[in-house]
mmCIF file of C-alpha atoms in Angstrom:
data_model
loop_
_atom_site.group_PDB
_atom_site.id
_atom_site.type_symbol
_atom_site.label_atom_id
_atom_site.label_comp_id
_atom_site.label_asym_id
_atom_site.label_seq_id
_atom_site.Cartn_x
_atom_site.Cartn_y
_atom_site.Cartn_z
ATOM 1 C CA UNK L 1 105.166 84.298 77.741
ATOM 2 C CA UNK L 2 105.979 87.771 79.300
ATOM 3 C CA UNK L 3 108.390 90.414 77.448
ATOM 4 C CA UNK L 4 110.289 92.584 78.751
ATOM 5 C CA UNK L 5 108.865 95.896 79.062
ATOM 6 C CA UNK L 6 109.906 98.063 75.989
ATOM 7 C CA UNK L 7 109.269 102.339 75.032
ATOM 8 C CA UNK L 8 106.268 102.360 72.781
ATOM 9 C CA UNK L 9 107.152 103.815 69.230
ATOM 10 C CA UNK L 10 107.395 107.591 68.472
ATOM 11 C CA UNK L 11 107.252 110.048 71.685
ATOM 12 C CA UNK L 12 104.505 109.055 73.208
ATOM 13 C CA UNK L 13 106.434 108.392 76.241
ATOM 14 C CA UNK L 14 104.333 105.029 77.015
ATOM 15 C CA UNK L 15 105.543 101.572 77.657
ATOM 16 C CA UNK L 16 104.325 98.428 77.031
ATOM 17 C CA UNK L 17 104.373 94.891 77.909
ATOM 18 C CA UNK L 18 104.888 92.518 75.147
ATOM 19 C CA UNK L 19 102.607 89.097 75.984
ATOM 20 C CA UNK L 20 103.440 86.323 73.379
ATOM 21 C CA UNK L 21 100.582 82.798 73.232
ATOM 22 C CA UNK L 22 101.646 80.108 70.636
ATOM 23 C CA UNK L 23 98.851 79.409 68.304
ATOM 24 C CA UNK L 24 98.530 75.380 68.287
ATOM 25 C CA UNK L 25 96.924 72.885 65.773
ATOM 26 C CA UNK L 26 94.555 70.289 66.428
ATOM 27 C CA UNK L 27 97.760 67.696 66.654
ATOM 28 C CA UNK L 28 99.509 70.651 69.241
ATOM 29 C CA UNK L 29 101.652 71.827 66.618
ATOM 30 C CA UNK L 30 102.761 74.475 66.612
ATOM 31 C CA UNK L 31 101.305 76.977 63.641
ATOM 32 C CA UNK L 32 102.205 80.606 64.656
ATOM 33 C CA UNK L 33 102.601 83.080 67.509
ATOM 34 C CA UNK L 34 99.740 85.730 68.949
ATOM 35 C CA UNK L 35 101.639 88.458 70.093
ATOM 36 C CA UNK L 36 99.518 91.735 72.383
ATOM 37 C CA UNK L 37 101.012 94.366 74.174
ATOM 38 C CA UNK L 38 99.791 95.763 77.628
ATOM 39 C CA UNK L 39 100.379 99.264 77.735
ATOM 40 C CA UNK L 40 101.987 99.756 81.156
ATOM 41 C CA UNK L 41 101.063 103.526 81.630
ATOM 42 C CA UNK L 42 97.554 103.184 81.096
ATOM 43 C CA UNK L 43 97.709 100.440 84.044
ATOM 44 C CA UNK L 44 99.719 102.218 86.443
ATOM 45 C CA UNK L 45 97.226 105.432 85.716
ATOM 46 C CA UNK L 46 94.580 103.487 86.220
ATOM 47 C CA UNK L 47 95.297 102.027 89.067
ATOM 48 C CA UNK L 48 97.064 105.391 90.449
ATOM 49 C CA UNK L 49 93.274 106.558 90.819
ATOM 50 C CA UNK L 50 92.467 104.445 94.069
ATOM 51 C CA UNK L 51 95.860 105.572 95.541
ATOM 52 C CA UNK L 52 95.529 107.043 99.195
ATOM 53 C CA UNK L 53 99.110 108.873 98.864
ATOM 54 C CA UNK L 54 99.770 111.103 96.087
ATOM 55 C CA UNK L 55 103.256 110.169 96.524
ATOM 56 C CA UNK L 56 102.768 106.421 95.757
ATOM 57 C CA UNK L 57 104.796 104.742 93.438
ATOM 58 C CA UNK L 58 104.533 101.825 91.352
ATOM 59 C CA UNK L 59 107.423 99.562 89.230
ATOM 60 C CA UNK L 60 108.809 97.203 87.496
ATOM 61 C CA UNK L 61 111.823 95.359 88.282
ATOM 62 C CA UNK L 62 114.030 92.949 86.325
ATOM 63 C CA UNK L 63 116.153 90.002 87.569
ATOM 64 C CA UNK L 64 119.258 92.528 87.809
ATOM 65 C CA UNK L 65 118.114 95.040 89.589
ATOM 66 C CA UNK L 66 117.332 96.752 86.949
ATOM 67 C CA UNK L 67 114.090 99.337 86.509
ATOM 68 C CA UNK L 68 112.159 98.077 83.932
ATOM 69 C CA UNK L 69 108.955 100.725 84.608
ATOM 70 C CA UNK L 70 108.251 103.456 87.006
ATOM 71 C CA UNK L 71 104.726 104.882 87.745
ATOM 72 C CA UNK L 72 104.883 108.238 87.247
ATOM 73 C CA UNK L 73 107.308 109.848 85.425
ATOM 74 C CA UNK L 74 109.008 106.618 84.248
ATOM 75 C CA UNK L 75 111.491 108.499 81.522
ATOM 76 C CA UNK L 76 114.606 108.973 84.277
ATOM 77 C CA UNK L 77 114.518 105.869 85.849
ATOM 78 C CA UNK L 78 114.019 103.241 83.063
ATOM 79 C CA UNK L 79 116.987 100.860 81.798
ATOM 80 C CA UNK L 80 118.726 102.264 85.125
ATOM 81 C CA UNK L 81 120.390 100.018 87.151
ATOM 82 C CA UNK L 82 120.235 99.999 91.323
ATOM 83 C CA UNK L 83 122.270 96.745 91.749
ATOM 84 C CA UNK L 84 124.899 98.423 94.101
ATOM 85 C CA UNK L 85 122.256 100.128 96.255
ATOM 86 C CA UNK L 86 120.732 98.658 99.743
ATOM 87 C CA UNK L 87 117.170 98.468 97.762
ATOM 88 C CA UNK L 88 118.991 97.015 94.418
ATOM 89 C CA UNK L 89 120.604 94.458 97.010
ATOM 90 C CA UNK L 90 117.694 93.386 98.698
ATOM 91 C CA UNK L 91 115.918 92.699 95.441
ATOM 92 C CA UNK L 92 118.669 90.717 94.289
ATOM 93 C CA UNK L 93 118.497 88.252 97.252
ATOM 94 C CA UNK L 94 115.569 87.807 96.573
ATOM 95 C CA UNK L 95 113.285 89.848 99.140
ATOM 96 C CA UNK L 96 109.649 90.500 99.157
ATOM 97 C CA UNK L 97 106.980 91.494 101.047
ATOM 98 C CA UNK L 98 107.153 95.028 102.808
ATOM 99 C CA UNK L 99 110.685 96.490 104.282
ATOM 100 C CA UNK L 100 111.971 100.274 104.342
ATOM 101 C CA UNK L 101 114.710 101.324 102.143
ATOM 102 C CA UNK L 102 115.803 104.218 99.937
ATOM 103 C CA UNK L 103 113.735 104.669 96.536
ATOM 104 C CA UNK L 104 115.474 105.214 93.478
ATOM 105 C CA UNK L 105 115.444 108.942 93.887
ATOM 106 C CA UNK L 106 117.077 108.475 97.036
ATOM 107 C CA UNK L 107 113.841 109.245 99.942
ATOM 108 C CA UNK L 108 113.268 107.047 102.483
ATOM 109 C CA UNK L 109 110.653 104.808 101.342
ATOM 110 C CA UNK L 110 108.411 101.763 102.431
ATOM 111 C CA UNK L 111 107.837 99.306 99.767
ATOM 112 C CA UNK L 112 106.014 96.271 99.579
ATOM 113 C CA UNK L 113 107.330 93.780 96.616
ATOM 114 C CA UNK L 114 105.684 90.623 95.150
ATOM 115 C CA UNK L 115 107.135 88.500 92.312
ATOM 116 C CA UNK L 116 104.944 88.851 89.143
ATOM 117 C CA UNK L 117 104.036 84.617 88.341
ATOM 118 C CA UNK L 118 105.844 82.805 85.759
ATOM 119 C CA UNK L 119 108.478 85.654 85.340
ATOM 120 C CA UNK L 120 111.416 87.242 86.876
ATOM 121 C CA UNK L 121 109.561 90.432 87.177
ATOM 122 C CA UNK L 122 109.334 92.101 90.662
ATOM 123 C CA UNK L 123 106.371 94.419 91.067
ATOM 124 C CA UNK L 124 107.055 97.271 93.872
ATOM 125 C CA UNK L 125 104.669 99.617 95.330
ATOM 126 C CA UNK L 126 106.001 102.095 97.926
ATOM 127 C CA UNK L 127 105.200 105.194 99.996
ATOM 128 C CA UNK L 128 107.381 107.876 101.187
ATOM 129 C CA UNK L 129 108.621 106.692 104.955
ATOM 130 C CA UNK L 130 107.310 110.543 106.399
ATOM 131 C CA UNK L 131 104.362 110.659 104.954
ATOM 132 C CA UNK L 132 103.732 107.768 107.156
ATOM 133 C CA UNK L 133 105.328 108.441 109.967
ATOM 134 C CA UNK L 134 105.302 111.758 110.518
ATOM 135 C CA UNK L 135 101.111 112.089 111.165
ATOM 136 C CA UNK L 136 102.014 109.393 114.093
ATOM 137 C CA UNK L 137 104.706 111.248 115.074
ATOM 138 C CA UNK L 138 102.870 114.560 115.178
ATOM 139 C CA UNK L 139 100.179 112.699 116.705
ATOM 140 C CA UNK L 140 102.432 111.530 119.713
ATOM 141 C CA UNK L 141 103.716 114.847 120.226
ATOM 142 C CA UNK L 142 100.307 116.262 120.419
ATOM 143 C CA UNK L 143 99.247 113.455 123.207
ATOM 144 C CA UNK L 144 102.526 114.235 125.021
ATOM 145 C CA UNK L 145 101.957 117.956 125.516
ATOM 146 C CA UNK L 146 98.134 117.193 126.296
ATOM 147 C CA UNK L 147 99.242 115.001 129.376
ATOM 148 C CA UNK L 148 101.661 117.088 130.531
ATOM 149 C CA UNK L 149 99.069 119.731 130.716
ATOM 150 C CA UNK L 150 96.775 117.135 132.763
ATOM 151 C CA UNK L 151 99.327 116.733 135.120
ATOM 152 C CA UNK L 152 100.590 120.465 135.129
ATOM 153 C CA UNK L 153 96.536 121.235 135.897
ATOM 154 C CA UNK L 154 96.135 118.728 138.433
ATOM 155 C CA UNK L 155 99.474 120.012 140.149
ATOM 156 C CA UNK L 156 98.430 123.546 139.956
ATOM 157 C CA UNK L 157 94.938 123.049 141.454
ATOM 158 C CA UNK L 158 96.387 121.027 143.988
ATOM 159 C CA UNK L 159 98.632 123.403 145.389
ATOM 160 C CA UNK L 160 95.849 126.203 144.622
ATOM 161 C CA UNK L 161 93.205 124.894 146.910
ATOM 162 C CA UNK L 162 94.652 122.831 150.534
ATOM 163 C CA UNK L 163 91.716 123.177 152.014
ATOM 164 C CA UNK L 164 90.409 119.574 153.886
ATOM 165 C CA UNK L 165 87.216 119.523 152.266
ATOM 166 C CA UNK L 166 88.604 119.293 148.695
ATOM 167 C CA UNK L 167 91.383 117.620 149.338
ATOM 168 C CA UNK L 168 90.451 113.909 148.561
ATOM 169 C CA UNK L 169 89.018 114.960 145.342
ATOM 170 C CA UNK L 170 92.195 116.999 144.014
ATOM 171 C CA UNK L 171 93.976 113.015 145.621
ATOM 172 C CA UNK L 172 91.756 111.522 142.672
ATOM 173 C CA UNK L 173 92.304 114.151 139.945
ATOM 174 C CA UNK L 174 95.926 113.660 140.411
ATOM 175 C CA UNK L 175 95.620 109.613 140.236
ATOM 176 C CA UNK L 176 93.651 110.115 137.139
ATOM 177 C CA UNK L 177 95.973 112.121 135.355
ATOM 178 C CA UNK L 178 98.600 109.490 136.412
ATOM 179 C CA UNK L 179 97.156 106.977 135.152
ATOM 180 C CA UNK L 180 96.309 109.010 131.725
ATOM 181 C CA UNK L 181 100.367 109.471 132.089
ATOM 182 C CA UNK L 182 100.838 105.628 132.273
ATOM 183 C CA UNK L 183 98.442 104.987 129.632
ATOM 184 C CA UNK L 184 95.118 104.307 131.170
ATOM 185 C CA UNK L 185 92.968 106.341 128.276
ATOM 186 C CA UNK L 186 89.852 105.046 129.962
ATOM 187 C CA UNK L 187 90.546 106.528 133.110
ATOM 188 C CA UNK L 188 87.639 109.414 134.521
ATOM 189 C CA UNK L 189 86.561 111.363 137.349
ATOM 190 C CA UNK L 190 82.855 110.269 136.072
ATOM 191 C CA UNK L 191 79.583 111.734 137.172
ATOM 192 C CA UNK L 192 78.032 113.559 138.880
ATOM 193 C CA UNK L 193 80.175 116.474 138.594
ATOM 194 C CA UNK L 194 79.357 119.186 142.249
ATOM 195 C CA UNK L 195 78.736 122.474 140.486
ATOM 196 C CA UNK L 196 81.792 124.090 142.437
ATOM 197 C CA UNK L 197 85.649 124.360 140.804
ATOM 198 C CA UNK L 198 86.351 120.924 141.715
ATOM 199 C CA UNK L 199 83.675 119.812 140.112
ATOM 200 C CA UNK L 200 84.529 122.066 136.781
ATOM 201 C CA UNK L 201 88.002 120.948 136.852
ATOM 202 C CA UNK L 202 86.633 116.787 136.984
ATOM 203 C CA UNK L 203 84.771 117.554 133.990
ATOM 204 C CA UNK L 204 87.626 119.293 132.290
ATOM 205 C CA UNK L 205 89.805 116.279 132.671
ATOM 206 C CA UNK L 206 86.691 113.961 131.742
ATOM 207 C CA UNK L 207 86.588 115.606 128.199
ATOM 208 C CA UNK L 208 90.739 115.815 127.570
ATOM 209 C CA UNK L 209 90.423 112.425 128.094
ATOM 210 C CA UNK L 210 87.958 111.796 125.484
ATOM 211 C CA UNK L 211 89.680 114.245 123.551
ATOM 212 C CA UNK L 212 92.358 112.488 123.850
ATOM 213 C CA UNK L 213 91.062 108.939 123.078
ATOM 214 C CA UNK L 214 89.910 110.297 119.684
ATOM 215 C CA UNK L 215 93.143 111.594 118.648
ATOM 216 C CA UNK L 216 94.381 107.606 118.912
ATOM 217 C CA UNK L 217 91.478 106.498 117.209
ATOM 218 C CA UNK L 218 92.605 108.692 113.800
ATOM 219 C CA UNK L 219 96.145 107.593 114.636
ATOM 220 C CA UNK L 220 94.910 104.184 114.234
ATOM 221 C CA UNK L 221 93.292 105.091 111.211
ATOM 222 C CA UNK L 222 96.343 106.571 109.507
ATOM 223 C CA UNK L 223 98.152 103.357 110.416
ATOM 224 C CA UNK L 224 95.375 101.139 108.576
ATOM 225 C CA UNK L 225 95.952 103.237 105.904
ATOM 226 C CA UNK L 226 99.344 102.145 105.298
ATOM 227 C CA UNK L 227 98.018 97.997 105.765
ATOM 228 C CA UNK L 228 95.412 99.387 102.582
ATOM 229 C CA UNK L 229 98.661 100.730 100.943
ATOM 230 C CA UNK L 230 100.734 97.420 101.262
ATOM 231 C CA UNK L 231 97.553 95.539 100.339
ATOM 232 C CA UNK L 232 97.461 96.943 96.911
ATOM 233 C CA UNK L 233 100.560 94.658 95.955
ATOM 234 C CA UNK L 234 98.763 91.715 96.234
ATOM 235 C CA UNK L 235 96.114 93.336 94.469
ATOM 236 C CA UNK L 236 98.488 94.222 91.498
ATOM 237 C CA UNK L 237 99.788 90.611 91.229
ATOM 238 C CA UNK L 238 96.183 89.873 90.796
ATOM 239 C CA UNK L 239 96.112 92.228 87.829
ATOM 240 C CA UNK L 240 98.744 91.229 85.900
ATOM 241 C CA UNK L 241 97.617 87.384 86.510
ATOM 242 C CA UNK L 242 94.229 88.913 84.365
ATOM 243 C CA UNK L 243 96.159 90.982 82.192
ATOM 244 C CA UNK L 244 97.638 87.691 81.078
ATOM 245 C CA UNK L 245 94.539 85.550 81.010
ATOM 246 C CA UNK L 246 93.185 88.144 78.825
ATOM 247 C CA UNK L 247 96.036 87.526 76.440
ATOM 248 C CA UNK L 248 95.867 84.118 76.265
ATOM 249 C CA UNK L 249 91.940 84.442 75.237
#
């Protein structure tokens, strides 16, 4: 059976969670009670060491809404109740799984919640919502301006150089860079480049396009990042289940 999580004696500042086993005879009587505690800081600490965001969070919630532990700096928040705020509410109808609401210091968060088993303890690991977003926002921006400059360059050389001989391959520059515009990352001039402007100017927009294709590869990244983030509350459901195997040895 699972306590409640309770302040540690003295000022250590640590909490712990009480795990009780009854201690059966041979007949399944009952003959006493094996009681451990889990200290909850040393867990969350431990476990804060794999975390990707400094910012990450971990805690503890009871059947009220109520915080019963917050990774770090658990002092301030503990015995508080959130039952009258969106992310109290949502706990208390029962939600789980990942959703974006306002942590309990009031930041935009994105939290991923699992019920800890045989107890009405909700586990809650969240991220701040701009430390996710904004590196894909940023990263957006960044593509925008760089196809805007395609086209820009494309226009300019076009109106440049109206000479008939170069005119059908300034026509294809500009198709590329519309299609870049549209989304075609894959688009390309493509070799062999003539060793005139024209032919500089195809291998300029050969190598912003690459460019460019890399920059949404590390977007990508950042957003698997996140999945790894939201992952870890499985992954601490999994931990309590040992923590209270262990016990029970």
């Amino acid at each position: 059976v699972l306590g409640d999580p309770l302040a540690a004696r003295g000022n250590s500042g640590n909490y712990i969670l009480p795990v009780a086993l009854a201690v059966r005879a041979a007949d399944g009587s009952a003959t006493g009670v094996m009681v451990v505690s889990i200290n909850l800081n040393h867990f969350a600490a431990d476990d804060a060491a794999s975390w990707t965001d400094p910012d990450t969070t971990v805690a503890l919630w009871d059947r009220t809404a109520r915080v019963a532990f917050r990774w770090p700096d658990p002092q301030p928040w503990v015995g508080k109740s959130f039952a009258d705020t969106p992310l109290g509410k949502r706990l208390l109808g029962g939600a789980e799984g990942a959703f974006d609401a306002e942590g309990v210091e009031g930041v935009a968060r994105l939290h991923g919640f699992v019920t800890v088993a045989g107890t009405d303890l909700k586990i809650d690991y969240s991220v701040p919502r701009e430390a996710v977003v904004a590196p894909i926002r940023a990263a957006a921006e960044r593509n925008a301006v760089l196809l805007a400059a395609i086209v820009l360059a494309g226009l300019i050389v076009a109106w440049l150089i109206s000479e008939a001989l170069i005119r059908r391959p300034l026509t294809r520059l500009a198709g590329i860079a519309v299609r870049m515009g549209e989304g075609d990352l894959q688009a390309r001039n493509g070799a062999p480049y003539s060793s005139d402007e024209i032919g500089s100017v195809s291998r300029s927009f050969d190598l912003m396009g690459d460019a460019l294709v890399e920059r949404i590869a590390a977007l990508r990244a950042s957003e698997a990042s996140l999945r790894e983030n939201l992952e870890r509350v499985e992954s601490a459901e999994r931990r309590v289940e040992l923590a209270q195997a262990e016990a029970q040895l």
